[in-house]
Amino acid sequence: MAAPTFLATWIKAQRLKAPRMKDAPTFERNLEEALDVRRTDHAMVTRTQSTWKTGEAVDFCSNDLLSLGSSGRLRTEFLEELARNPNFPLYAGGSRLMDGNYDYIEQVEQEIADFHGAESALILNSGYEANGAIFAAIPRPGDAIVYDELVHASTHDGMAHSLALCKMSFRHNDVDSFRDTLASVVDSQPLIRDGSRSVLVSVESIYSMDGDVCPIEELIEIAKEVCPKGNAVFIVDEAHATGIIGPNGAGLICELGLQKDIAIRLHTFGKALASTGAVILGSQSVRLALMNFARSVIYTTAPSFPAVAAIRAAYNLLKSGATQESQDKIQHLVKHFLTTITSNEIWDEANDMGILSIPVSDNWEFRDFVTHIVPVWTRQRYNFWLVFHLQLAKISAFPIDYPVVPKGQSRIRLMFHAANTEAEVELLANSICEWAKEMIDIEKAGEGKSKIPKAAQQIYAMMADV
């Protein structure tokens, strides 16, 4: 599906449907009324296929960060892993607590734990299930949870089923807000103040919609100060650091040498590792608690042998150093993008006018590393227009809207991959600036001039033909 047709089809899907269903069954009409709320905000999700998958656009949106999937490298290692185990079963046979446990998954879990410097590991079917398991099973009655306001939706869903009644958020990556929130919890909870219950601190190493890094070292020091009895423990979601940050992609915590300071870590396999599933790292006590109390472990079939073999194949590549060049290339490409776009002659004016903003570009030269996630902000009503422009330039990128991000904070999230080239990155940066220049001219133009950029005009004109 060519980019213009893809976009026009998507736009048509945002048209309200319920008003045309007066004679439809109540059940169907009520569903469409709920969907119309999404359509009103242009947030209706449809069954679409990204144009990069058909070779018609450059991928700046997918999670195949190390390009292990698109390059075929993981497939090759996966088939070799299966060949080393020719009599493998296709099924698990049950839950981990019954017939679904087997030697191979136990072996792979220990290998993963060793790789990340953890005592034990437990593989689950997805990162969503893993976060749900952690927060539903680990907090005990009387515990409290303090969390960054931008933690993942799966963390919120897990906390909704938690035995911890006290849950308080702190402003994103704000160490002063964290200190105040933690102190407030200690002051209000006698069992935490006397050290007989714990505070579980939930953060992400790299935030998926913002691309910024958790100040975890500062948070740990504050926690030690505010909770001198040592009953403040950290749960770190490393989904977007896995394979990208740290020695051989072991994550931010390994990069900083903080393995012993973190109670629980979550690593996922569906992003840089191009597989499926997730692993929870922690002590043997954590593992046993998850197996006994987590409904997403108890009441679901265990990961199958082929799924675990794909995970092991990915870790084989990490451990061998085969992905280090890809890690390094992502660093280079992101830095090249930030250099290219901020040096464009239109950048300062577009930034000053609020037409273009990239928060992670501030002082990036002084950081030890950059991340693969680069959100681009513009005026809220301009988000789709920028996406239209990029799609017509054969660049695959998508807007991120509510409820994925808070209302009024929509942005375009760019994802950089090892398989991207410098030329593609330059095309991306120059295309964004070309659009920004057009928007500056539109805003400066007087009455009588079109207020809609050319790419949007083209897509709107095609809607009637879809």
mmCIF file of N, CA and C in Angstrom, residues 143-222:
data_model
loop_
_atom_site.group_PDB
_atom_site.id
_atom_site.type_symbol
_atom_site.label_atom_id
_atom_site.label_comp_id
_atom_site.label_asym_id
_atom_site.label_seq_id
_atom_site.Cartn_x
_atom_site.Cartn_y
_atom_site.Cartn_z
ATOM 1 N N ASP A 143 2.778 -2.458 52.478
ATOM 2 C CA ASP A 143 3.797 -1.839 51.627
ATOM 3 C C ASP A 143 3.210 -0.623 50.913
ATOM 4 N N ALA A 144 4.084 0.200 50.356
ATOM 5 C CA ALA A 144 3.660 1.345 49.552
ATOM 6 C C ALA A 144 4.410 1.312 48.227
ATOM 7 N N ILE A 145 3.819 1.936 47.221
ATOM 8 C CA ILE A 145 4.465 2.037 45.913
ATOM 9 C C ILE A 145 4.626 3.512 45.563
ATOM 10 N N VAL A 146 5.845 3.909 45.237
ATOM 11 C CA VAL A 146 6.139 5.251 44.749
ATOM 12 C C VAL A 146 6.610 5.096 43.311
ATOM 13 N N TYR A 147 6.006 5.825 42.390
ATOM 14 C CA TYR A 147 6.303 5.575 40.981
ATOM 15 C C TYR A 147 6.412 6.869 40.184
ATOM 16 N N ASP A 148 7.266 6.820 39.171
ATOM 17 C CA ASP A 148 7.371 7.928 38.234
ATOM 18 C C ASP A 148 6.040 8.056 37.495
ATOM 19 N N GLU A 149 5.590 9.281 37.301
ATOM 20 C CA GLU A 149 4.271 9.506 36.702
ATOM 21 C C GLU A 149 4.160 8.978 35.276
ATOM 22 N N LEU A 150 5.289 8.690 34.632
ATOM 23 C CA LEU A 150 5.254 8.235 33.244
ATOM 24 C C LEU A 150 5.556 6.749 33.080
ATOM 25 N N VAL A 151 5.422 5.962 34.144
ATOM 26 C CA VAL A 151 5.640 4.523 33.988
ATOM 27 C C VAL A 151 4.594 3.942 33.045
ATOM 28 N N HIS A 152 4.901 2.774 32.522
ATOM 29 C CA HIS A 152 4.096 2.138 31.484
ATOM 30 C C HIS A 152 2.692 1.782 31.970
ATOM 31 N N ALA A 153 1.754 1.704 31.017
ATOM 32 C CA ALA A 153 0.374 1.343 31.335
ATOM 33 C C ALA A 153 0.284 -0.002 32.044
ATOM 34 N N SER A 154 1.152 -0.936 31.685
ATOM 35 C CA SER A 154 1.129 -2.253 32.322
ATOM 36 C C SER A 154 1.472 -2.163 33.800
ATOM 37 N N THR A 155 2.306 -1.207 34.162
ATOM 38 C CA THR A 155 2.620 -0.993 35.573
ATOM 39 C C THR A 155 1.381 -0.485 36.311
ATOM 40 N N HIS A 156 0.673 0.447 35.704
ATOM 41 C CA HIS A 156 -0.556 0.952 36.324
ATOM 42 C C HIS A 156 -1.587 -0.162 36.487
ATOM 43 N N ASP A 157 -1.711 -1.005 35.473
ATOM 44 C CA ASP A 157 -2.672 -2.103 35.567
ATOM 45 C C ASP A 157 -2.259 -3.091 36.654
ATOM 46 N N GLY A 158 -0.953 -3.337 36.776
ATOM 47 C CA GLY A 158 -0.477 -4.207 37.843
ATOM 48 C C GLY A 158 -0.736 -3.616 39.208
ATOM 49 N N MET A 159 -0.497 -2.300 39.352
ATOM 50 C CA MET A 159 -0.719 -1.645 40.644
ATOM 51 C C MET A 159 -2.191 -1.672 41.040
ATOM 52 N N ALA A 160 -3.077 -1.675 40.037
ATOM 53 C CA ALA A 160 -4.510 -1.713 40.332
ATOM 54 C C ALA A 160 -4.903 -3.005 41.041
ATOM 55 N N HIS A 161 -4.089 -4.053 40.874
ATOM 56 C CA HIS A 161 -4.361 -5.335 41.520
ATOM 57 C C HIS A 161 -3.419 -5.597 42.691
ATOM 58 N N SER A 162 -2.711 -4.572 43.119
ATOM 59 C CA SER A 162 -1.712 -4.730 44.172
ATOM 60 C C SER A 162 -2.349 -4.726 45.561
ATOM 61 N N LEU A 163 -1.686 -5.412 46.491
ATOM 62 C CA LEU A 163 -2.115 -5.387 47.891
ATOM 63 C C LEU A 163 -1.668 -4.116 48.600
ATOM 64 N N ALA A 164 -0.782 -3.346 47.951
ATOM 65 C CA ALA A 164 -0.333 -2.075 48.536
ATOM 66 C C ALA A 164 -1.431 -1.028 48.361
ATOM 67 N N LEU A 165 -1.915 -0.493 49.445
ATOM 68 C CA LEU A 165 -2.987 0.501 49.384
ATOM 69 C C LEU A 165 -2.450 1.916 49.163
ATOM 70 N N CYS A 166 -1.223 2.160 49.597
ATOM 71 C CA CYS A 166 -0.609 3.481 49.444
ATOM 72 C C CYS A 166 0.208 3.507 48.154
ATOM 73 N N LYS A 167 -0.233 4.337 47.202
ATOM 74 C CA LYS A 167 0.470 4.463 45.923
ATOM 75 C C LYS A 167 0.560 5.937 45.586
ATOM 76 N N MET A 168 1.757 6.436 45.393
ATOM 77 C CA MET A 168 1.946 7.859 45.119
ATOM 78 C C MET A 168 2.940 8.046 43.976
ATOM 79 N N SER A 169 2.616 8.963 43.077
ATOM 80 C CA SER A 169 3.505 9.239 41.949
ATOM 81 C C SER A 169 4.364 10.464 42.242
ATOM 82 N N PHE A 170 5.488 10.559 41.550
ATOM 83 C CA PHE A 170 6.315 11.767 41.592
ATOM 84 C C PHE A 170 6.521 12.265 40.172
ATOM 85 N N ARG A 171 6.815 13.551 40.043
ATOM 86 C CA ARG A 171 6.993 14.143 38.719
ATOM 87 C C ARG A 171 8.119 13.454 37.969
ATOM 88 N N HIS A 172 7.923 13.339 36.684
ATOM 89 C CA HIS A 172 8.833 12.565 35.852
ATOM 90 C C HIS A 172 10.288 12.994 35.975
ATOM 91 N N ASN A 173 11.121 12.034 36.368
ATOM 92 C CA ASN A 173 12.577 12.228 36.460
ATOM 93 C C ASN A 173 12.973 13.407 37.353
ATOM 94 N N ASP A 174 12.093 13.799 38.258
ATOM 95 C CA ASP A 174 12.344 14.952 39.125
ATOM 96 C C ASP A 174 12.801 14.445 40.490
ATOM 97 N N VAL A 175 14.080 14.599 40.788
ATOM 98 C CA VAL A 175 14.631 14.031 42.024
ATOM 99 C C VAL A 175 14.082 14.744 43.256
ATOM 100 N N ASP A 176 13.799 16.039 43.155
ATOM 101 C CA ASP A 176 13.226 16.754 44.302
ATOM 102 C C ASP A 176 11.804 16.273 44.582
ATOM 103 N N SER A 177 11.034 16.073 43.531
ATOM 104 C CA SER A 177 9.686 15.558 43.697
ATOM 105 C C SER A 177 9.729 14.146 44.286
ATOM 106 N N PHE A 178 10.695 13.359 43.848
ATOM 107 C CA PHE A 178 10.840 12.006 44.405
ATOM 108 C C PHE A 178 11.123 12.062 45.896
ATOM 109 N N ARG A 179 12.029 12.942 46.289
ATOM 110 C CA ARG A 179 12.363 13.065 47.709
ATOM 111 C C ARG A 179 11.124 13.454 48.528
ATOM 112 N N ASP A 180 10.384 14.435 48.030
ATOM 113 C CA ASP A 180 9.199 14.889 48.754
ATOM 114 C C ASP A 180 8.138 13.788 48.843
ATOM 115 N N THR A 181 7.943 13.074 47.754
ATOM 116 C CA THR A 181 6.931 12.006 47.731
ATOM 117 C C THR A 181 7.320 10.876 48.663
ATOM 118 N N LEU A 182 8.573 10.475 48.616
ATOM 119 C CA LEU A 182 9.041 9.385 49.473
ATOM 120 C C LEU A 182 8.947 9.785 50.946
ATOM 121 N N ALA A 183 9.325 11.017 51.247
ATOM 122 C CA ALA A 183 9.237 11.499 52.630
ATOM 123 C C ALA A 183 7.794 11.534 53.104
ATOM 124 N N SER A 184 6.881 11.919 52.210
ATOM 125 C CA SER A 184 5.465 11.945 52.563
ATOM 126 C C SER A 184 4.947 10.555 52.890
ATOM 127 N N VAL A 185 5.382 9.566 52.117
ATOM 128 C CA VAL A 185 4.963 8.187 52.381
ATOM 129 C C VAL A 185 5.488 7.715 53.723
ATOM 130 N N VAL A 186 6.746 7.991 53.987
ATOM 131 C CA VAL A 186 7.341 7.584 55.260
ATOM 132 C C VAL A 186 6.616 8.240 56.431
ATOM 133 N N ASP A 187 6.316 9.525 56.296
ATOM 134 C CA ASP A 187 5.634 10.239 57.378
ATOM 135 C C ASP A 187 4.223 9.715 57.629
ATOM 136 N N SER A 188 3.547 9.278 56.584
ATOM 137 C CA SER A 188 2.144 8.888 56.725
ATOM 138 C C SER A 188 1.942 7.398 57.005
ATOM 139 N N GLN A 189 2.987 6.599 56.871
ATOM 140 C CA GLN A 189 2.844 5.148 57.026
ATOM 141 C C GLN A 189 3.735 4.655 58.179
ATOM 142 N N PRO A 190 3.169 4.449 59.361
ATOM 143 C CA PRO A 190 3.964 4.046 60.535
ATOM 144 C C PRO A 190 4.756 2.756 60.321
ATOM 145 N N LEU A 191 4.180 1.791 59.602
ATOM 146 C CA LEU A 191 4.866 0.516 59.402
ATOM 147 C C LEU A 191 6.081 0.660 58.486
ATOM 148 N N ILE A 192 6.017 1.627 57.603
ATOM 149 C CA ILE A 192 7.183 1.901 56.762
ATOM 150 C C ILE A 192 8.207 2.700 57.549
ATOM 151 N N ARG A 193 7.722 3.615 58.359
ATOM 152 C CA ARG A 193 8.634 4.423 59.164
ATOM 153 C C ARG A 193 9.439 3.566 60.139
ATOM 154 N N ASP A 194 8.804 2.509 60.691
ATOM 155 C CA ASP A 194 9.546 1.683 61.645
ATOM 156 C C ASP A 194 10.314 0.549 60.967
ATOM 157 N N GLY A 195 10.227 0.474 59.629
ATOM 158 C CA GLY A 195 11.041 -0.489 58.887
ATOM 159 C C GLY A 195 10.438 -1.860 58.736
ATOM 160 N N SER A 196 9.176 -2.055 59.173
ATOM 161 C CA SER A 196 8.576 -3.385 59.083
ATOM 162 C C SER A 196 7.855 -3.623 57.760
ATOM 163 N N ARG A 197 7.669 -2.579 56.962
ATOM 164 C CA ARG A 197 7.116 -2.709 55.620
ATOM 165 C C ARG A 197 7.995 -1.935 54.642
ATOM 166 N N SER A 198 7.788 -2.182 53.357
ATOM 167 C CA SER A 198 8.688 -1.626 52.336
ATOM 168 C C SER A 198 8.008 -0.599 51.438
ATOM 169 N N VAL A 199 8.837 0.258 50.867
ATOM 170 C CA VAL A 199 8.415 1.136 49.783
ATOM 171 C C VAL A 199 9.012 0.583 48.496
ATOM 172 N N LEU A 200 8.168 0.291 47.525
ATOM 173 C CA LEU A 200 8.629 -0.181 46.228
ATOM 174 C C LEU A 200 8.643 0.998 45.264
ATOM 175 N N VAL A 201 9.796 1.302 44.723
ATOM 176 C CA VAL A 201 9.955 2.444 43.824
ATOM 177 C C VAL A 201 9.986 1.932 42.392
ATOM 178 N N SER A 202 9.036 2.390 41.585
ATOM 179 C CA SER A 202 8.918 1.920 40.202
ATOM 180 C C SER A 202 9.363 3.004 39.221
ATOM 181 N N VAL A 203 10.362 2.642 38.411
ATOM 182 C CA VAL A 203 10.877 3.554 37.384
ATOM 183 C C VAL A 203 11.206 2.753 36.126
ATOM 184 N N GLU A 204 11.477 3.463 35.056
ATOM 185 C CA GLU A 204 11.972 2.851 33.824
ATOM 186 C C GLU A 204 13.368 3.383 33.555
ATOM 187 N N SER A 205 14.239 2.549 33.032
ATOM 188 C CA SER A 205 15.591 3.027 32.755
ATOM 189 C C SER A 205 15.584 4.010 31.595
ATOM 190 N N ILE A 206 14.845 3.688 30.522
ATOM 191 C CA ILE A 206 14.640 4.600 29.400
ATOM 192 C C ILE A 206 13.131 4.685 29.167
ATOM 193 N N TYR A 207 12.603 5.886 29.132
ATOM 194 C CA TYR A 207 11.158 6.049 29.006
ATOM 195 C C TYR A 207 10.744 5.995 27.542
ATOM 196 N N SER A 208 9.771 5.129 27.277
ATOM 197 C CA SER A 208 9.466 4.733 25.911
ATOM 198 C C SER A 208 8.911 5.844 25.039
ATOM 199 N N MET A 209 8.238 6.819 25.606
ATOM 200 C CA MET A 209 7.642 7.882 24.804
ATOM 201 C C MET A 209 8.436 9.180 24.847
ATOM 202 N N ASP A 210 9.435 9.241 25.715
ATOM 203 C CA ASP A 210 10.216 10.471 25.875
ATOM 204 C C ASP A 210 11.696 10.294 25.521
ATOM 205 N N GLY A 211 12.186 9.061 25.577
ATOM 206 C CA GLY A 211 13.572 8.797 25.210
ATOM 207 C C GLY A 211 14.591 9.292 26.211
ATOM 208 N N ASP A 212 14.134 9.718 27.397
ATOM 209 C CA ASP A 212 15.089 10.201 28.395
ATOM 210 C C ASP A 212 15.414 9.088 29.384
ATOM 211 N N VAL A 213 16.462 9.321 30.164
ATOM 212 C CA VAL A 213 17.038 8.286 31.021
ATOM 213 C C VAL A 213 16.756 8.593 32.482
ATOM 214 N N CYS A 214 16.409 7.570 33.229
ATOM 215 C CA CYS A 214 16.120 7.728 34.651
ATOM 216 C C CYS A 214 17.389 8.108 35.421
ATOM 217 N N PRO A 215 17.311 9.104 36.312
ATOM 218 C CA PRO A 215 18.469 9.439 37.163
ATOM 219 C C PRO A 215 18.569 8.466 38.328
ATOM 220 N N ILE A 216 18.734 7.210 38.024
ATOM 221 C CA ILE A 216 18.585 6.142 39.013
ATOM 222 C C ILE A 216 19.603 6.248 40.144
ATOM 223 N N GLU A 217 20.822 6.683 39.840
ATOM 224 C CA GLU A 217 21.831 6.792 40.901
ATOM 225 C C GLU A 217 21.413 7.813 41.956
ATOM 226 N N GLU A 218 20.884 8.941 41.512
ATOM 227 C CA GLU A 218 20.426 9.958 42.459
ATOM 228 C C GLU A 218 19.232 9.469 43.267
ATOM 229 N N LEU A 219 18.329 8.751 42.606
ATOM 230 C CA LEU A 219 17.152 8.236 43.306
ATOM 231 C C LEU A 219 17.550 7.236 44.394
ATOM 232 N N ILE A 220 18.517 6.406 44.090
ATOM 233 C CA ILE A 220 18.981 5.420 45.080
ATOM 234 C C ILE A 220 19.564 6.122 46.300
ATOM 235 N N GLU A 221 20.355 7.147 46.080
ATOM 236 C CA GLU A 221 20.962 7.871 47.198
ATOM 237 C C GLU A 221 19.900 8.566 48.047
ATOM 238 N N ILE A 222 18.898 9.147 47.401
ATOM 239 C CA ILE A 222 17.814 9.791 48.147
ATOM 240 C C ILE A 222 17.058 8.755 48.969
#
